[in-house]
Coordinates of C-alpha atoms in Angstrom, one line a residue:
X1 CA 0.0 0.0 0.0
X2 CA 1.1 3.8 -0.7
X3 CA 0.1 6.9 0.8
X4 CA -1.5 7.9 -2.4
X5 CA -3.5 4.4 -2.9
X6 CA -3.9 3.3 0.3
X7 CA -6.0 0.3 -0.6
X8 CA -4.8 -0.8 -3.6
X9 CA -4.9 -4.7 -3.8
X10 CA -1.3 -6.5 -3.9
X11 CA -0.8 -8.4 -6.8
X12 CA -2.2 -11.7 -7.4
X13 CA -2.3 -14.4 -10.2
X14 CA -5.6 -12.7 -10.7
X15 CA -4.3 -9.3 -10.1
X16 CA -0.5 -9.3 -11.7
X17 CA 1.6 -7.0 -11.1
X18 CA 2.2 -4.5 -13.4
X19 CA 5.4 -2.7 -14.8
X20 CA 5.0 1.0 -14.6
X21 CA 5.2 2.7 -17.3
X22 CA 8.1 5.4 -17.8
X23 CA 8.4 8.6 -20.4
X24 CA 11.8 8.9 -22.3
X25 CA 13.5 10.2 -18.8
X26 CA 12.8 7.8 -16.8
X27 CA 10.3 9.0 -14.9
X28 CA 6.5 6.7 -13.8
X29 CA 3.9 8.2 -16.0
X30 CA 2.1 8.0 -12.7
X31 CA 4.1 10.1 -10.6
X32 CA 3.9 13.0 -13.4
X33 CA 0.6 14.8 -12.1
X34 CA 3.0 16.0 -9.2
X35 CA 5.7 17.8 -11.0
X36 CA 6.3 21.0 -9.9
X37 CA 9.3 23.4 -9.9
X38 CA 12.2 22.0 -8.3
X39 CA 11.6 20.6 -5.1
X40 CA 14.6 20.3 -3.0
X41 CA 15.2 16.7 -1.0
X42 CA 18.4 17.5 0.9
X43 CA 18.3 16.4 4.9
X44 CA 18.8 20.3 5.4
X45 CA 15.5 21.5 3.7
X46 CA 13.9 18.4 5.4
X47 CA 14.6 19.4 8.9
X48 CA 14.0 23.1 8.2
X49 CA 10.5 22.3 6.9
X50 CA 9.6 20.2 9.3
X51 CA 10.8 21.9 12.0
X52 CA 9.9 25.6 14.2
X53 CA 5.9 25.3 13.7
X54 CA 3.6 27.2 16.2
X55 CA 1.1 24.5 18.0
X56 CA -1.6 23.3 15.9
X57 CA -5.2 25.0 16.4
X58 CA -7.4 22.5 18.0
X59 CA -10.0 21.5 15.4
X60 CA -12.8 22.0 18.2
X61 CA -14.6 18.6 16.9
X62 CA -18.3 18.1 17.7
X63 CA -20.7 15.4 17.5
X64 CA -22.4 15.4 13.7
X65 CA -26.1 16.7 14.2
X66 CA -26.9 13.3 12.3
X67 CA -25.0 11.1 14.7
X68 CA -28.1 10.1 16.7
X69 CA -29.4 9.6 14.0
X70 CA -26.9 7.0 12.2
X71 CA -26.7 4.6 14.5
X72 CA -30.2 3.3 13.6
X73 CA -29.7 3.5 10.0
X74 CA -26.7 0.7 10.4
X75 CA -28.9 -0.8 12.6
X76 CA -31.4 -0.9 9.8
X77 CA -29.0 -2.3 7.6
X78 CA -27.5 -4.8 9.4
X79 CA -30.6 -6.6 10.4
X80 CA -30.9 -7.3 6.1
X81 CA -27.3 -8.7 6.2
X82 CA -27.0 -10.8 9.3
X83 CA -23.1 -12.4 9.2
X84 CA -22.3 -10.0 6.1
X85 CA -19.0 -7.2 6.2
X86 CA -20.6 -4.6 4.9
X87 CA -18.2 -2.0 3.5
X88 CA -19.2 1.1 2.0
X89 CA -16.6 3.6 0.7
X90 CA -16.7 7.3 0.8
X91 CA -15.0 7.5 -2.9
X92 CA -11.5 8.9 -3.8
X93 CA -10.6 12.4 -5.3
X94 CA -11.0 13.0 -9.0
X95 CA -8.7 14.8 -11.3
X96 CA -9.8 17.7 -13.0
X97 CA -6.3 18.7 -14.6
X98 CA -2.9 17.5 -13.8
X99 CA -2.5 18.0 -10.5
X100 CA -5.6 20.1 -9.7
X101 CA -9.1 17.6 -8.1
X102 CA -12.8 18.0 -8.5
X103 CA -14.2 19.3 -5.0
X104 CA -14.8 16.1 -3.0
X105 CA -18.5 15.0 -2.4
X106 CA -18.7 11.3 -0.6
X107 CA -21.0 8.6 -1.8
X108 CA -24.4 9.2 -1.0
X109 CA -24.6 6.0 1.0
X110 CA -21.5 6.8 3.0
X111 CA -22.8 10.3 4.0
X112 CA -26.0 9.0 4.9
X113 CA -24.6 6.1 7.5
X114 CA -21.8 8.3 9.2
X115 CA -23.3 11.5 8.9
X116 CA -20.3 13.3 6.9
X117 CA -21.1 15.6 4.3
X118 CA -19.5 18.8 2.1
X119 CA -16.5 17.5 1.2
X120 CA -15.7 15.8 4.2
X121 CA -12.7 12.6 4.7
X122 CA -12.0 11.2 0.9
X123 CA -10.9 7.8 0.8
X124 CA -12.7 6.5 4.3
X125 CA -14.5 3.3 4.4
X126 CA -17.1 2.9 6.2
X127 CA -17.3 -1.7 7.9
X128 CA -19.8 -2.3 9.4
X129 CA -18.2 -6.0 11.3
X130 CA -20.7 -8.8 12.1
X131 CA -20.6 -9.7 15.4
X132 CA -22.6 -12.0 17.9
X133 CA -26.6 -11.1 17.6
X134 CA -27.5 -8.8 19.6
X135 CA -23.9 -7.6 20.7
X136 CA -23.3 -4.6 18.0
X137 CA -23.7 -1.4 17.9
X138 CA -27.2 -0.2 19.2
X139 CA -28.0 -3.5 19.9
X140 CA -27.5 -4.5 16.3
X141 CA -25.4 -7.2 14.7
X142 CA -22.6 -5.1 13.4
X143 CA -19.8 -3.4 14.8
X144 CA -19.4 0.0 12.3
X145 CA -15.6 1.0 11.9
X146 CA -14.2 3.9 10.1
X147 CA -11.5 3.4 8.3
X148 CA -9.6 6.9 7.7
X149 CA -6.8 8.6 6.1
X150 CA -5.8 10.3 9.8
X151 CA -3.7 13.8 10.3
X152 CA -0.3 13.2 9.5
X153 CA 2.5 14.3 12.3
X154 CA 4.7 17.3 11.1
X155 CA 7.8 15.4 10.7
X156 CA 6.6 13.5 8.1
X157 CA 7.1 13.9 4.2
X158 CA 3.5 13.8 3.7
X159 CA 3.3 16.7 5.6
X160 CA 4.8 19.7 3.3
X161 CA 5.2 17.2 -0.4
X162 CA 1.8 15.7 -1.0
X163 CA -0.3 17.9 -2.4
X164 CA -3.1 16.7 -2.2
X165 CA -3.2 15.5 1.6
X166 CA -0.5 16.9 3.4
X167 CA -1.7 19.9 5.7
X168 CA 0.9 22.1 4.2
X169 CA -1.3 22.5 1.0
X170 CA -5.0 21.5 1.8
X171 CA -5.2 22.2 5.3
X172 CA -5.4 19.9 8.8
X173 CA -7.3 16.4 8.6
X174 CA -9.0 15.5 11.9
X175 CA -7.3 12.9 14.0
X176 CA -8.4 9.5 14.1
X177 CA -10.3 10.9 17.6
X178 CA -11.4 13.7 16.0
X179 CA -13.5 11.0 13.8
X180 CA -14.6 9.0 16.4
X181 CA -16.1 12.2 18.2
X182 CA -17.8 13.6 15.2
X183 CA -18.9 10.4 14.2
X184 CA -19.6 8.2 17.5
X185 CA -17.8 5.4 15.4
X186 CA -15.0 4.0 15.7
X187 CA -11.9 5.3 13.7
X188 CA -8.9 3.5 12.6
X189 CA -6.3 4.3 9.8
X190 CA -6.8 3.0 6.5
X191 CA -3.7 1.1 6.4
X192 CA -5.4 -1.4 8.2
X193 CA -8.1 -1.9 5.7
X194 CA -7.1 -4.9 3.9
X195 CA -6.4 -7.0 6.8
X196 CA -9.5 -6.0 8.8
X197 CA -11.8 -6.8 4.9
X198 CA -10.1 -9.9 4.8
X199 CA -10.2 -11.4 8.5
X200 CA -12.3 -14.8 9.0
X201 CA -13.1 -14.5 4.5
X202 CA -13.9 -17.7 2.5
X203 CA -15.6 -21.0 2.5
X204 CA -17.8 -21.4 5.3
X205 CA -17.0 -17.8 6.9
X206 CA -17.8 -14.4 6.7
X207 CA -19.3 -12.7 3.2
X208 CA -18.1 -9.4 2.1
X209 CA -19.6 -7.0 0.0
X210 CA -18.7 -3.7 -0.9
X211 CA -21.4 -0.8 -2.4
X212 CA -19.9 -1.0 -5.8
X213 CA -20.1 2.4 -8.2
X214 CA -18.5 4.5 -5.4
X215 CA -14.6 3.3 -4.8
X216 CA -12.8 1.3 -7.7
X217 CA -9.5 1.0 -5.7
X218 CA -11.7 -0.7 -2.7
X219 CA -14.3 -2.6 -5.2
X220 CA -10.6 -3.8 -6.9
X221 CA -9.6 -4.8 -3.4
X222 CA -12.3 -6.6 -2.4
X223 CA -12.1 -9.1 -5.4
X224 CA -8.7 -9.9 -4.4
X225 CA -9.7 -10.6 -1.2
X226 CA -12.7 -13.1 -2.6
X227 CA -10.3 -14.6 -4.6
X228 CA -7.1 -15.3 -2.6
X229 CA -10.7 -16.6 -0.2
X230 CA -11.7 -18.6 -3.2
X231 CA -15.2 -17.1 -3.3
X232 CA -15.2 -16.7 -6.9
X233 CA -15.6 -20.1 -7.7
X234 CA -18.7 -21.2 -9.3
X235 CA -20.7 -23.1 -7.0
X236 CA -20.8 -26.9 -7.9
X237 CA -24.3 -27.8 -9.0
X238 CA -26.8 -29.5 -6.8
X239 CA -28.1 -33.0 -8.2
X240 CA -31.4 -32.3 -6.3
X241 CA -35.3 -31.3 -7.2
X242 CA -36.5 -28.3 -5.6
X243 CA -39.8 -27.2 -4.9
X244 CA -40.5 -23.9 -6.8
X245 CA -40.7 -22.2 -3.3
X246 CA -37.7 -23.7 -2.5
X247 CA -35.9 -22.5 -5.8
X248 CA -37.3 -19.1 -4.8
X249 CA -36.1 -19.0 -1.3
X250 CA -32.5 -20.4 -2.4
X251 CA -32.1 -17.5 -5.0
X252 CA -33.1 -14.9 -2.3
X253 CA -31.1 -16.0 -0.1
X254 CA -28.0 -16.2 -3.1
X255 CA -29.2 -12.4 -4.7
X256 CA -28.8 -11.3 -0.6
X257 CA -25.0 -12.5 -0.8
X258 CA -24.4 -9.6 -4.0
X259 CA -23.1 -6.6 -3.8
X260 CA -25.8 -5.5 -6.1
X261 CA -28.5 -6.3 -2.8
X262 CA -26.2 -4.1 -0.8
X263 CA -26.4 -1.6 -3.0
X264 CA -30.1 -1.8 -3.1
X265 CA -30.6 -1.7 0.6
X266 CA -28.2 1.3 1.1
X267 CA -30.9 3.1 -1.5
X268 CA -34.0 2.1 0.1
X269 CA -32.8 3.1 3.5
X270 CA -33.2 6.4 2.5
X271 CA -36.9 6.2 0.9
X272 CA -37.9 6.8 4.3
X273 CA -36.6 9.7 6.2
X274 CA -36.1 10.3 9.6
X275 CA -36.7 13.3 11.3
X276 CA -33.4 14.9 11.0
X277 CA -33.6 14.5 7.2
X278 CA -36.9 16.1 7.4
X279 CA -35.8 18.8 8.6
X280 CA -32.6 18.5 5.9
X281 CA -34.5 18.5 3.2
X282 CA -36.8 21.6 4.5
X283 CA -33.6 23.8 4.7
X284 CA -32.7 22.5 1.6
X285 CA -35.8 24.1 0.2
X286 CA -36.0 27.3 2.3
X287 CA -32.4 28.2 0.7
X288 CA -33.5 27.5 -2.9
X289 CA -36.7 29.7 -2.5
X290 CA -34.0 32.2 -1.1
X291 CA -32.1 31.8 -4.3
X292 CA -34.8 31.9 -6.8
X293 CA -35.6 35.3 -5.1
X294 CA -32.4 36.6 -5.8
X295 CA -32.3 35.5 -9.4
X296 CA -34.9 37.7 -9.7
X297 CA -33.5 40.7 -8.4
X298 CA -30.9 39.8 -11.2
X299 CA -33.1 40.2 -14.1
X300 CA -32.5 43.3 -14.8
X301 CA -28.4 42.1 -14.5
X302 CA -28.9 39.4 -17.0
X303 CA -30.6 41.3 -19.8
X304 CA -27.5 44.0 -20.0
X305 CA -25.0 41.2 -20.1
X306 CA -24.4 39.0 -23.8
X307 CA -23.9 36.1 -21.8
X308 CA -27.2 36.8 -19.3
X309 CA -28.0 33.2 -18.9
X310 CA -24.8 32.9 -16.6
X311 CA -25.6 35.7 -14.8
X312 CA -28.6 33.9 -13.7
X313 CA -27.0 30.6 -13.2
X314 CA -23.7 32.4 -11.2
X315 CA -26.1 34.8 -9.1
X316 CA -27.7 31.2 -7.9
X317 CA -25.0 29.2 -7.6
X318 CA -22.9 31.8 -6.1
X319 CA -26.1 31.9 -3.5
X320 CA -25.9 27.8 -3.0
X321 CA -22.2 27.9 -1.9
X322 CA -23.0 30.9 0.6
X323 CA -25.9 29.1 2.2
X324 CA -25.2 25.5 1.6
X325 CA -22.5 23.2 0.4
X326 CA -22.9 23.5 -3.5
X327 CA -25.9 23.3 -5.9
X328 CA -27.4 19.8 -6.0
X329 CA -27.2 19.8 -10.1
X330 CA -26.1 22.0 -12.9
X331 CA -28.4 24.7 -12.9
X332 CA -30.5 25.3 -15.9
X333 CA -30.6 28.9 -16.7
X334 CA -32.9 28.4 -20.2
X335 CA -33.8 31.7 -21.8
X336 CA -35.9 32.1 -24.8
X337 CA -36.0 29.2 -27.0
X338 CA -33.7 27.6 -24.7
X339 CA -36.3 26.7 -22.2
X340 CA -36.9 24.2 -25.1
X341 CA -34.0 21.5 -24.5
X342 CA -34.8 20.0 -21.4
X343 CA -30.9 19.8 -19.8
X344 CA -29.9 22.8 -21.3
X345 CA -26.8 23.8 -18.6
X346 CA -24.3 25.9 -21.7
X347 CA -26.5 28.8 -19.9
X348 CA -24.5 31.1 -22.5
X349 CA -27.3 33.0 -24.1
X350 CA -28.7 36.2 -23.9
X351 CA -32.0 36.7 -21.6
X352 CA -34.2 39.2 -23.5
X353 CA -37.2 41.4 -22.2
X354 CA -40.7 40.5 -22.8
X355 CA -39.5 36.7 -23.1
X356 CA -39.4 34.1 -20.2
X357 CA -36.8 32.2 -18.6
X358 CA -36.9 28.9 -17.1
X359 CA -35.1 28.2 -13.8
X360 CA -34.2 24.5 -12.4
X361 CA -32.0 24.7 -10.0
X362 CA -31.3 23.6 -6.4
X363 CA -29.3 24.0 -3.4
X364 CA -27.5 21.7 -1.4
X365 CA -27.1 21.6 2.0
X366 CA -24.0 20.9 4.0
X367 CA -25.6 17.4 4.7
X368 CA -25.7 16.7 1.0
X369 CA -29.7 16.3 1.2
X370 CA -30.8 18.9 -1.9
X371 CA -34.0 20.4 -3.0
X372 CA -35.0 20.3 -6.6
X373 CA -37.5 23.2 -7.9
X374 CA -38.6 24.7 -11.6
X375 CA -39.9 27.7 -12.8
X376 CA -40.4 29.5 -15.6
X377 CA -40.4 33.5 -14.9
X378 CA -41.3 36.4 -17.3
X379 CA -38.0 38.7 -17.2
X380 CA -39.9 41.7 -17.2
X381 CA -41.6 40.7 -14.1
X382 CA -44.6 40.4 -15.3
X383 CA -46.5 37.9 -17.8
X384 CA -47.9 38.7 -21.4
X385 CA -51.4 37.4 -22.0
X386 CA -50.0 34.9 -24.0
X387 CA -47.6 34.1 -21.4
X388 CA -49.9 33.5 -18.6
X389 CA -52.3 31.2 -20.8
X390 CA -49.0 29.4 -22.2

């Protein structure tokens, strides 16, 4: 494992290893996205850099508003997947340009069981551990681990070259206790991931399944596991006649043991909110009414500019990352015949008087729930006849 692919499955016949690839100087294709100017590696610039830093500001963790609330939804979950790991990743950064990353957003499902949201711990992995009925978490049958990429000490490399995790370029991580208090789980460092996915694996012991769609490096790491386990073999066949209730009951029972029913339940635990996502999803709401209000104020903006769709779309979206985490989609800024293609998110036209413009748009909250509204509003402030009829 490697700081920068920390669960990266080692090489088996399945999974051979591979030969980096180098450019005429020698250097892994990989490690190009980091190239800067010269960075100096001398023991001297080492100990300098690492060396004379005031204390750290305490973080000043708090429990999650949602962490009541998350122990019941593992609960809920567990009880579908008694004797089951359950792992479900947060999802790594994505590239945008060379070195540069999209802004972080974990995986729905993720958010939703530890109560993390903005762009809160890339790379965690949420295991929820079966344990002895009765004897888990809230009284469930799973013990819930976080699995974390922790605050690196100053001394470290990490610290000042990576830039993308070290605290010299992207700021202070919480610690693995900061985690654990946010959180109420427990927190250990993702180093220990693969041996704590593959403990008591295989034939006649535990099943793991992973929420696939959000991690490919863990998804990648799990199959190694199954197969060093020798879970991917194909069942032998059974010489036996079955009922058709039987056959039914058997290939429940098999489509449980899928990553695809994992994935499934993690979806349907959210059909039904609780009251903390109630009230989510209201704030949610109350800030996109907020910033369809100030679109409007913006009309008169939007007409002077060429480009007066993005005026629009920029007064709103400027208005979700004020009042909540981000938008919860592109926002459709459609004027004139525009309002005609259904996803139309260019938003580079001109917004004319006495014509309409359609607005869907949205703003997300810090706890990733969103709200998801449409309207169609006469620039002028007022509707034609034939508008209002239309």
């Amino acid at each position: 494992m490697t700081d920068a692919t920390p669960v990266t499955p080692e090489p088996t016949s399945e999974t051979p290893d591979r030969a980096p690839e180098h450019t005429g100087d020698g250097q892994d294709l990989a490690a190009r996205g980091s190239n800067r100017s010269q960075r100096p590696d001398s023991d001297a610039f080492k100990a300098f850099i690492t060396s004379g830093w005031a204390p750290r500001a305490e973080l000043d963790v708090e429990p999650l508003p949602a962490a009541p609330y998350t122990v019941a939804r593992r609960a809920a979950l567990s009880a579908r997947f008694p004797g089951a790991r359950l792992v479900v990743p947060a999802g790594p950064l994505k590239t945008r340009s060379n070195d540069t990353d999209y802004r972080f957003r974990p995986h729905s499902a993720f958010a939703h069981l530890t109560g993390y949201g903005t762009d809160q711990e890339p790379d965690a992995v949420l295991v929820l551990h079966p344990v002895e009925p009765g004897t888990g978490d809230g009284g469930s049958d799973h013990h819930a681990v976080l699995y974390v990429r922790p605050l690196a000490a100053r001394d470290t490399e990490e610290f000042y070259a990576d830039s993308r995790y070290g605290e010299f370029w992207v700021g202070a991580r919480p610690s693995l206790d900061d985690v654990t208090t946010a959180t109420g789980v427990e927190a250990r460092h993702v180093d220990e991931l693969r041996d704590a996915l593959a403990k008591d694996v295989g034939p006649g012991g535990l099943t793991l399944l992973v929420v696939a769609g959000a991690d490919e490096a863990v998804e990648a790491l799990v199959e190694a596991i199954r197969a060093e386990a020798g879970l991917d073999d194909v069942e032998a066949a059974q010489d036996e006649q079955l009922t058709e209730a039987e056959w039914l009951a058997r290939a429940e029972a098999a489509y449980r043991r899928t990553d695809a029913a994992l994935v499934e339940a993690v979806s349907e635990l959210r059909l039904v909110k609780d009251a903390h996502e109630v009230e989510q999803m209201r704030e949610a709401v109350a800030a996109t009414i907020a910033g369809f209000e100030e679109v409007v104020r913006n009309l008169p903006r939007a007409v002077e500019h060429r480009r007066g769709e993005r005026v629009i779309e920029s007064t709103f979206d400027a208005h979700a990352r004020l009042e909540g985490n981000t938008v919860g989609y592109e926002t459709i800024a459609a004027a004139g015949e525009h309002a005609t293609t259904l996803h139309w998110i260019r938003n580079d036209g001109v917004v004319r008087t006495g014509e309409l413009v359609l607005l869907d748009a949205g703003v997300e909250v810090d706890s990733l729930y969103t709200a998801d509204v449409t309207r169609t509003l006469p620039v002028d402030g007022e509707f034609t006849d034939v508008q209002r009829r239309v």
